[in-house]
Short mmCIF file of C-alpha atoms and ligand atoms in Angstrom, two decimals:
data_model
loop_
_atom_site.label_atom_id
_atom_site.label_comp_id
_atom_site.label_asym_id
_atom_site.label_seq_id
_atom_site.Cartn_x
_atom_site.Cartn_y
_atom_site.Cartn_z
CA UNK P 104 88.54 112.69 24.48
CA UNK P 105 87.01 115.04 21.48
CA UNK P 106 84.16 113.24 20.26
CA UNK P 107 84.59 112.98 16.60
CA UNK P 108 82.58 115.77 14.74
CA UNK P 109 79.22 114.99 13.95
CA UNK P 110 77.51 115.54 10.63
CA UNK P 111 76.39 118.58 10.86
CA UNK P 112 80.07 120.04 12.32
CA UNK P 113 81.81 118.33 9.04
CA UNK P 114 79.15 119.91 6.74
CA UNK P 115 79.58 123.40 8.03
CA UNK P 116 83.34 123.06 8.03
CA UNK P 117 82.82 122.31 4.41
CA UNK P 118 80.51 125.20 3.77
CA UNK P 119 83.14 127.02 5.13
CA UNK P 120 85.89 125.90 3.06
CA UNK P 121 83.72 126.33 -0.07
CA UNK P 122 82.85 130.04 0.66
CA UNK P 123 86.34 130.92 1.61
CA UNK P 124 88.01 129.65 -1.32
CA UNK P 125 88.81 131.28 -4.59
CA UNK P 126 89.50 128.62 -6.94
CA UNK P 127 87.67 124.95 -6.37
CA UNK P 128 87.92 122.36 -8.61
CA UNK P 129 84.94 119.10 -8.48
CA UNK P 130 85.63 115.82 -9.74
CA UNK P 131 82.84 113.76 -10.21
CA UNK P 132 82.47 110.16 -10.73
CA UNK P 133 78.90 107.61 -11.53
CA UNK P 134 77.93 107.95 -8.60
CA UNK P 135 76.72 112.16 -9.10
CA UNK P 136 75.08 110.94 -12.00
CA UNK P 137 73.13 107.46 -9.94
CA UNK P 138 70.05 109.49 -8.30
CA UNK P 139 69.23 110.28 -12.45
CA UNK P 140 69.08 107.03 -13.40
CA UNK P 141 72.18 106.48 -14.68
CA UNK P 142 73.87 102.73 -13.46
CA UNK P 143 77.72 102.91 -11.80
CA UNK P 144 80.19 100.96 -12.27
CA UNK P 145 81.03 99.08 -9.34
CA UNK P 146 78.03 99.66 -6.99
CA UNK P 147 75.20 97.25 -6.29
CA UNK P 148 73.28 96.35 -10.02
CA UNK P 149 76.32 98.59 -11.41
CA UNK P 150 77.38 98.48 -14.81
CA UNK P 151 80.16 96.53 -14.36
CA UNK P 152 77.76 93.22 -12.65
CA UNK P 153 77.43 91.48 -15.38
CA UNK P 154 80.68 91.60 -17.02
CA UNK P 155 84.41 92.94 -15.91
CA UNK P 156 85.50 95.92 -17.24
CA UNK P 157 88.31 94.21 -19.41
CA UNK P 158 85.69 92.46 -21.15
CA UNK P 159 83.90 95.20 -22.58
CA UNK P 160 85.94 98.82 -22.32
CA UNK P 161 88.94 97.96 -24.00
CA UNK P 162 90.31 98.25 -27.44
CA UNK P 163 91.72 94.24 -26.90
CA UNK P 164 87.50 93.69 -26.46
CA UNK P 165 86.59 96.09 -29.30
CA UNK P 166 89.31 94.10 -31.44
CA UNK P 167 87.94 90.98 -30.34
CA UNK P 168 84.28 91.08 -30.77
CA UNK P 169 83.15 94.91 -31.88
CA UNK P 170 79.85 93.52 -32.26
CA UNK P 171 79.57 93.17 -28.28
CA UNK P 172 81.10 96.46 -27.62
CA UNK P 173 78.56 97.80 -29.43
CA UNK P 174 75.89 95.84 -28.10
CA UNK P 175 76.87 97.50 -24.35
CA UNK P 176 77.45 100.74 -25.30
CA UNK P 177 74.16 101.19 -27.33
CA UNK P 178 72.75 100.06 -24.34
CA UNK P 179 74.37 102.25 -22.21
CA UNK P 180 73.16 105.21 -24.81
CA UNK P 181 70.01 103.83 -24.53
CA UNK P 182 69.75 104.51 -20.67
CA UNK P 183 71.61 107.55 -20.73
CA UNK P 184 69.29 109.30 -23.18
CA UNK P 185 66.22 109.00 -20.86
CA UNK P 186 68.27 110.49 -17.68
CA UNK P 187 67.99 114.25 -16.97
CA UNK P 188 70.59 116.51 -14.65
CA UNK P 189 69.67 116.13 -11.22
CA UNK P 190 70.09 118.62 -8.58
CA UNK P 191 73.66 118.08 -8.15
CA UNK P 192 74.71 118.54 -11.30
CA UNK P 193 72.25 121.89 -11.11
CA UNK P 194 73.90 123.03 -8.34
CA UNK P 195 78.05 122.39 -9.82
CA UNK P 196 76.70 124.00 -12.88
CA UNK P 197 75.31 127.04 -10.94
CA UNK P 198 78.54 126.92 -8.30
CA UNK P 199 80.56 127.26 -11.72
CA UNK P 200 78.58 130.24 -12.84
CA UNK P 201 77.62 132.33 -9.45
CA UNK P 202 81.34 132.43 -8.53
CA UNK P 203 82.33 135.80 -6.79
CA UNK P 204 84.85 138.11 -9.24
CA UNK P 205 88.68 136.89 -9.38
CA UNK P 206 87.36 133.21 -8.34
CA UNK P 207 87.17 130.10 -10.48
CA UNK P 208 85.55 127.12 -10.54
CA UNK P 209 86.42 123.96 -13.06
CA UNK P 210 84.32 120.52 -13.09
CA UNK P 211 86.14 118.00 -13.54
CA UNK P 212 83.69 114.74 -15.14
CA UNK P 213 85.21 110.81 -15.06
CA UNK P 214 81.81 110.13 -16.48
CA UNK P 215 80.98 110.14 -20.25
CA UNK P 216 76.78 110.14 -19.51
CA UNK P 217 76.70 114.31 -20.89
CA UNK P 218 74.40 114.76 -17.61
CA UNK P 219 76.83 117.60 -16.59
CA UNK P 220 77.33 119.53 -20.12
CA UNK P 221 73.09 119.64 -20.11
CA UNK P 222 72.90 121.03 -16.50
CA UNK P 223 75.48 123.59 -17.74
CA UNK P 224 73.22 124.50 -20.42
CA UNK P 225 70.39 124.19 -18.23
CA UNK P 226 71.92 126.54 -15.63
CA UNK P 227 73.74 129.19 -18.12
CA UNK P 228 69.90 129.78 -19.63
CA UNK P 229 68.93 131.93 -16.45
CA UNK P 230 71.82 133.72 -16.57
CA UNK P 231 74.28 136.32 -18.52
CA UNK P 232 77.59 134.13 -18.96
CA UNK P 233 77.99 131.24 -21.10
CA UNK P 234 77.43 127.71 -20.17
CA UNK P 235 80.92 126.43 -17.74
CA UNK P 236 81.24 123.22 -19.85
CA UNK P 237 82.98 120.51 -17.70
CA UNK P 238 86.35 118.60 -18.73
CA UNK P 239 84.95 115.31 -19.63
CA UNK P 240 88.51 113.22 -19.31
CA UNK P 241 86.82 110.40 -20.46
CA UNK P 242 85.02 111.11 -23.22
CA UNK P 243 81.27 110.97 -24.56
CA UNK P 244 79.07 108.38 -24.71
CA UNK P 245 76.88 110.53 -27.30
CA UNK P 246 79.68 110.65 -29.46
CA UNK P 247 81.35 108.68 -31.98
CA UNK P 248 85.22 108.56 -33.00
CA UNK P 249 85.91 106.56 -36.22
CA UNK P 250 88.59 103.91 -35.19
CA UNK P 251 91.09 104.20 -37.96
CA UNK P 252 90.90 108.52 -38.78
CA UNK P 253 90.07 109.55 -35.73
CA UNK P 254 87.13 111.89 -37.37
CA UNK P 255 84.82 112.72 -34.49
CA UNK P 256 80.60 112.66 -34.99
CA UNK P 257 77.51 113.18 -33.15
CA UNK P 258 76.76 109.44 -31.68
CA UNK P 259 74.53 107.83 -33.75
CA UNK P 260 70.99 106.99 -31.71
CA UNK P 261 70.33 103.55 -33.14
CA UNK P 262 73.16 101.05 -33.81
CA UNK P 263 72.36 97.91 -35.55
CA UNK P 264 74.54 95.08 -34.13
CA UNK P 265 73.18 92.50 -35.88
CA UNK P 266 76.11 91.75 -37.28
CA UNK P 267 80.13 93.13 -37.44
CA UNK P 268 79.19 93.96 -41.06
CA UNK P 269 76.70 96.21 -40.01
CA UNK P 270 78.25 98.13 -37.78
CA UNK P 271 78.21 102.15 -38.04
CA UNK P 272 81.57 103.03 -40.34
CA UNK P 273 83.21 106.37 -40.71
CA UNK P 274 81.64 108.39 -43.81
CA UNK P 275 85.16 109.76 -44.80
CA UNK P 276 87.43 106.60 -44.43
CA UNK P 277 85.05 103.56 -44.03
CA UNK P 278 86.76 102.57 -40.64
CA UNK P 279 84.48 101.51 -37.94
CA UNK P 280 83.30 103.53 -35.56
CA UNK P 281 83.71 103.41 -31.62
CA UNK P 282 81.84 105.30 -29.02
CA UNK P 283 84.04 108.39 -28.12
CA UNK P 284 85.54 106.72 -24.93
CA UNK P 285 88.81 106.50 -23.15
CA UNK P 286 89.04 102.77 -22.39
CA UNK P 287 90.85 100.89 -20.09
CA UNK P 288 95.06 100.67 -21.41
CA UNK P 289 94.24 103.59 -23.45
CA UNK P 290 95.44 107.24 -22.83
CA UNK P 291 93.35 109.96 -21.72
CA UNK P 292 93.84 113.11 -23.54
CA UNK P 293 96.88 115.07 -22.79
CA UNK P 294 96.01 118.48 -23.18
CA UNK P 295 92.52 117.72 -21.22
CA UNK P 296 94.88 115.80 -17.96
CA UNK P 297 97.16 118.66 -17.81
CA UNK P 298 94.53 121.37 -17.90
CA UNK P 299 92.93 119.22 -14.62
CA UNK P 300 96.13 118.43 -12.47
CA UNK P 301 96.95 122.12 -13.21
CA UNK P 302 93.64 123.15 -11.84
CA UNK P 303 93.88 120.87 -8.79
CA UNK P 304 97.39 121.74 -8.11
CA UNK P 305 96.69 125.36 -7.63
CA UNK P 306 92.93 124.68 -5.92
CA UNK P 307 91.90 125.64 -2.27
CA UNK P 308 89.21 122.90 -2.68
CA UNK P 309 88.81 119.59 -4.42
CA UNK P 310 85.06 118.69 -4.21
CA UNK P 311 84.95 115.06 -4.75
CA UNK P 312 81.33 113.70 -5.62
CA UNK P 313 80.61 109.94 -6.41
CA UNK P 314 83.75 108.59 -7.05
CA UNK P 315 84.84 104.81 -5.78
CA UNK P 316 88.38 106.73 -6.56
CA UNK P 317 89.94 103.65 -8.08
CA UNK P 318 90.51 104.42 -11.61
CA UNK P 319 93.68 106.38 -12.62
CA UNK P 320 95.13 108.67 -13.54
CA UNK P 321 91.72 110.45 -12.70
CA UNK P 322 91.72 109.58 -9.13
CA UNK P 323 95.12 111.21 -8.86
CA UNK P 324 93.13 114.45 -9.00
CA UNK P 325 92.52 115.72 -5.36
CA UNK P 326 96.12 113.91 -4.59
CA UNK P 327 97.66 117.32 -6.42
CA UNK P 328 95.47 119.58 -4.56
CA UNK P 329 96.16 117.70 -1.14
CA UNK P 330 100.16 118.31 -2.38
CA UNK P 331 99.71 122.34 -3.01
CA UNK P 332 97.64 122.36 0.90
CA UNK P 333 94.70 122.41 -0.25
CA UNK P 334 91.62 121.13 1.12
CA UNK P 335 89.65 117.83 0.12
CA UNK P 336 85.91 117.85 0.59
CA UNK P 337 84.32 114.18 -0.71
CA UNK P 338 80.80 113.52 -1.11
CA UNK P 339 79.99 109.82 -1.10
CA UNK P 340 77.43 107.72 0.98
CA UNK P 341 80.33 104.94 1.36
CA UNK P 342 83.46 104.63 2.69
CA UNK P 343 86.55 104.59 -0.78
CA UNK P 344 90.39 104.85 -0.62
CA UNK P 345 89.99 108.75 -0.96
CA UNK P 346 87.74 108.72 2.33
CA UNK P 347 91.41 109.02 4.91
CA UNK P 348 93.08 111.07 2.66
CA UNK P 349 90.41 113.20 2.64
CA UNK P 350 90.12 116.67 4.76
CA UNK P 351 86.81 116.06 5.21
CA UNK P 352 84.19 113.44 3.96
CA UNK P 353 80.23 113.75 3.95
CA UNK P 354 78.38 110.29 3.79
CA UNK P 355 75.84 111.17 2.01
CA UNK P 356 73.72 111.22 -1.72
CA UNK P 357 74.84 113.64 -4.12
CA UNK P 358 71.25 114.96 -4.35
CA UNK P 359 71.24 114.90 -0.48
CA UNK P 360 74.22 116.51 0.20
CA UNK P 361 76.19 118.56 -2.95
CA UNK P 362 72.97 121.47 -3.14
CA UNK P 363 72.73 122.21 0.42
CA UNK P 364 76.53 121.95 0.79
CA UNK P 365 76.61 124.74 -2.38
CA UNK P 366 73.98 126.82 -1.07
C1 BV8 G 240 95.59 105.25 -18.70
C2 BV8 G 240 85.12 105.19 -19.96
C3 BV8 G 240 97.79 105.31 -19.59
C4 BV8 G 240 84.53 104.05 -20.68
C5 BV8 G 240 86.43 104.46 -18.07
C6 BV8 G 240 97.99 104.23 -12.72
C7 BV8 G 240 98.22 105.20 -13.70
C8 BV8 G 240 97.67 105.06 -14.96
C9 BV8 G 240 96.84 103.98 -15.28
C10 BV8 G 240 96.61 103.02 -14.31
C11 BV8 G 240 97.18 103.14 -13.05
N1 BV8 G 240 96.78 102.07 -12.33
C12 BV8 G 240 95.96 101.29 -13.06
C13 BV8 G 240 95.88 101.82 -14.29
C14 BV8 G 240 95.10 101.25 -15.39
C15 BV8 G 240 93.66 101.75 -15.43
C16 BV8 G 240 93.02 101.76 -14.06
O1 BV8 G 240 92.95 102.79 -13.40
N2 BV8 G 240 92.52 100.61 -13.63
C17 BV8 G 240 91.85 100.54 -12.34
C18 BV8 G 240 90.52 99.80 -12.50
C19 BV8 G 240 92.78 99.88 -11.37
N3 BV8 G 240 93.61 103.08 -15.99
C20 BV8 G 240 93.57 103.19 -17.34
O2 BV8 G 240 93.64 102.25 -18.10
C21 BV8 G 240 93.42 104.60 -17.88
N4 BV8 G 240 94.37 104.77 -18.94
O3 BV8 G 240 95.96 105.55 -17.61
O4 BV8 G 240 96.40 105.37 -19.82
C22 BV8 G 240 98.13 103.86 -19.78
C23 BV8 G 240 98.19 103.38 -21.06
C24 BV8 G 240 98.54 102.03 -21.24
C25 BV8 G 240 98.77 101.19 -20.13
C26 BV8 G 240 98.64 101.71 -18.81
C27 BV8 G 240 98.31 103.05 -18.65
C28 BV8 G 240 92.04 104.80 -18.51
C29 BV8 G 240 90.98 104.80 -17.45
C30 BV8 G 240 89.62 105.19 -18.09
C31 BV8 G 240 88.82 103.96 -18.32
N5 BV8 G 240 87.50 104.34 -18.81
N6 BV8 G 240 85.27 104.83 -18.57
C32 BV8 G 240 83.13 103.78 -20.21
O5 BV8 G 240 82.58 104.54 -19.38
O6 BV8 G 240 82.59 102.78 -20.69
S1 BV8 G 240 86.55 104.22 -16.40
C33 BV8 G 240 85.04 104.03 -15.66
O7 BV8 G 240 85.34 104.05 -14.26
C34 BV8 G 240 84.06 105.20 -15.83
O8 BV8 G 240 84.52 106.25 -16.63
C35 BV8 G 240 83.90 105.73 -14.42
O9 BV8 G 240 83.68 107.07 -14.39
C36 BV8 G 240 85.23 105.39 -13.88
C37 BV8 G 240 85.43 105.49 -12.41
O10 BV8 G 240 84.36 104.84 -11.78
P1 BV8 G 240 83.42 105.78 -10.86
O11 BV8 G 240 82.97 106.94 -11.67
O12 BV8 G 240 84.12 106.07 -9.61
O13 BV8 G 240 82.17 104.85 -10.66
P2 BV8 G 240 82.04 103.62 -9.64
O14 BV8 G 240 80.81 102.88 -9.99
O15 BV8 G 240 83.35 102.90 -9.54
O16 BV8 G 240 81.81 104.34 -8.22
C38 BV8 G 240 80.62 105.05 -7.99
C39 BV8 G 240 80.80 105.74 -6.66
O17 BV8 G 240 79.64 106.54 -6.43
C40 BV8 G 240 80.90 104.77 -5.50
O18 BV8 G 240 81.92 105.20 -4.63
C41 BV8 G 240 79.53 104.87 -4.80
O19 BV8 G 240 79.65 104.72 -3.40
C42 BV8 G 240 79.14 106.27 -5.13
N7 BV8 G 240 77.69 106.50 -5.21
C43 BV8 G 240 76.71 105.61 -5.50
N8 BV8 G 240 75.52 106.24 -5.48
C44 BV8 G 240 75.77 107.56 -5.20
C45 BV8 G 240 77.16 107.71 -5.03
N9 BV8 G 240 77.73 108.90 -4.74
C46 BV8 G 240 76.91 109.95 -4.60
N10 BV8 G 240 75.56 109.89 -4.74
C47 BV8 G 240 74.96 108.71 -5.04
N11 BV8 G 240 73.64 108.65 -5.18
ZN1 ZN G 241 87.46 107.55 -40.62
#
């Protein structure tokens, strides 16, 4: 009986499929952003630990108790603004530059820590072409979106949740402001969702980094490019739903695995 391939086999297979194809698309997840710092969701000491999603990244929660909401995400700010890129992100920002003529490469981010937009910038400074920015389908943490016009700002560092009446309101309309988030029941943004699934539909490769792959529709992604026969490649040092659905799946660190996988 064929022994199942080993590590090294699956790796090279995915080299393979990464140097042979013309348009890849990556979707990353917490889990690219973990080795900077950054907590997940669901993983050991993840976000998520001390409280359940529905508590804190809804609009029903932001409704209920804004002060709270706050409290997290200023938190969450907090830790994100002493994280740098690792080498991951270095290497999907460089992938997205160093692409041979007539190929394309789009990054596709679940997260909203801006860890992939600064390795963009990072990796676009060494070189002619402008930074690839990713799709961030969830939004920004550094940003804030007033909750009654919409008006969008750069996040404001320090919140005081002291109390609801202090909370950060909008300069134009007085409406309170909200971290620039999709939350849970709410819509991602059409024109961004289209622009992926179109990407994925017509990719050769899905590169799937740090994902648990529960959270739609974003976890739908490599499910279009698995539809067009294309190829799946996930990066993840545990087993998710994505893992048998996958062509092929590397347990392993994105720090350990995603630069020596790019080259
Ligand atoms: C919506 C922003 C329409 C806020 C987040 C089917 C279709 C549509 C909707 C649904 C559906 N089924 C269910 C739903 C509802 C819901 C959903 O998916 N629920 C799940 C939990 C079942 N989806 C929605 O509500 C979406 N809205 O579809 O609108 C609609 C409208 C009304 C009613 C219904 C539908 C909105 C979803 C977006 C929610 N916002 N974040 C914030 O960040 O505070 S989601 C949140 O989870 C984060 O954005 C995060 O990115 C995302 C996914 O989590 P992961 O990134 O995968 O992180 P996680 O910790 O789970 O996993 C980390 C992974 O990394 C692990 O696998 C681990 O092994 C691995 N790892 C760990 N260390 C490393 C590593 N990998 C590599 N290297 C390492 N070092
Ligand atoms: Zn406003």
């Amino acid at each position: 009986m064929a022994s199942s391939p080993d590590a090294n086999e699956i790796e090279s297979r995915a080299r393979a499929h990464i140097a042979a194809a013309r348009r890849i698309v990556v979707l990353t997840g917490a889990g690219v952003s973990a080795e900077s710092g950054v907590p997940t969701f669901r993983g050991p000491g993840g976000l998520w630990r001390s409280r359940r999603p529905e508590e804190l990244a809804t609009p029903e929660a932001f409704a209920r108790d804004p002060r709270l909401v706050w409290e997290w995400y200023a938190w969450r700010r907090s830790v994100v603004a002493g994280c740098a890129p690792n080498a991951a992100h270095l290497a999907l920002a460089r992938l997205a530059l160093a692409r041979r003529p007539h190929t394309s490469t789009l990054l596709v981010t679940q997260n909203v820590d801006g860890l992939h937009h600064c390795a963009a910038d990072l990796a676009a400074r060494d070189a002619d072409p402008a930074p690839a920015y990713p799709l961030e389908v969830h939004g920004a943490i550094h940003r804030d979106r007033c909750s009654r016009c919409a008006r969008r700002t750069q996040g404001l560092s320090a919140i005081d949740t002291t109390s609801e009446d202090r909370l950060p309101r909008c300069e134009s309309c007085g409406g309170l402001l909200r971290p620039d988030v999709v939350w849970f029941g709410e819509s991602l943004d059409a024109d961004i969702l289209e622009e992926a699934f179109d990407a994925a539909s017509r990719a050769d490769v899905c590169l799937v980094v740090g994902t648990s792959a529960v959270v739609y529709p974003a976890a739908a992604i490599p499910e279009a490019t698995l539809a067009r026969g294309g190829a799946v490649i996930e990066v993840n040092p545990d087993v998710t739903p994505l893992t048998p659905r996958a062509t092929l799946s590397l347990r392993g660190t994105a720090v350990e695995t995603v630069p020596a996988l790019l080259g």
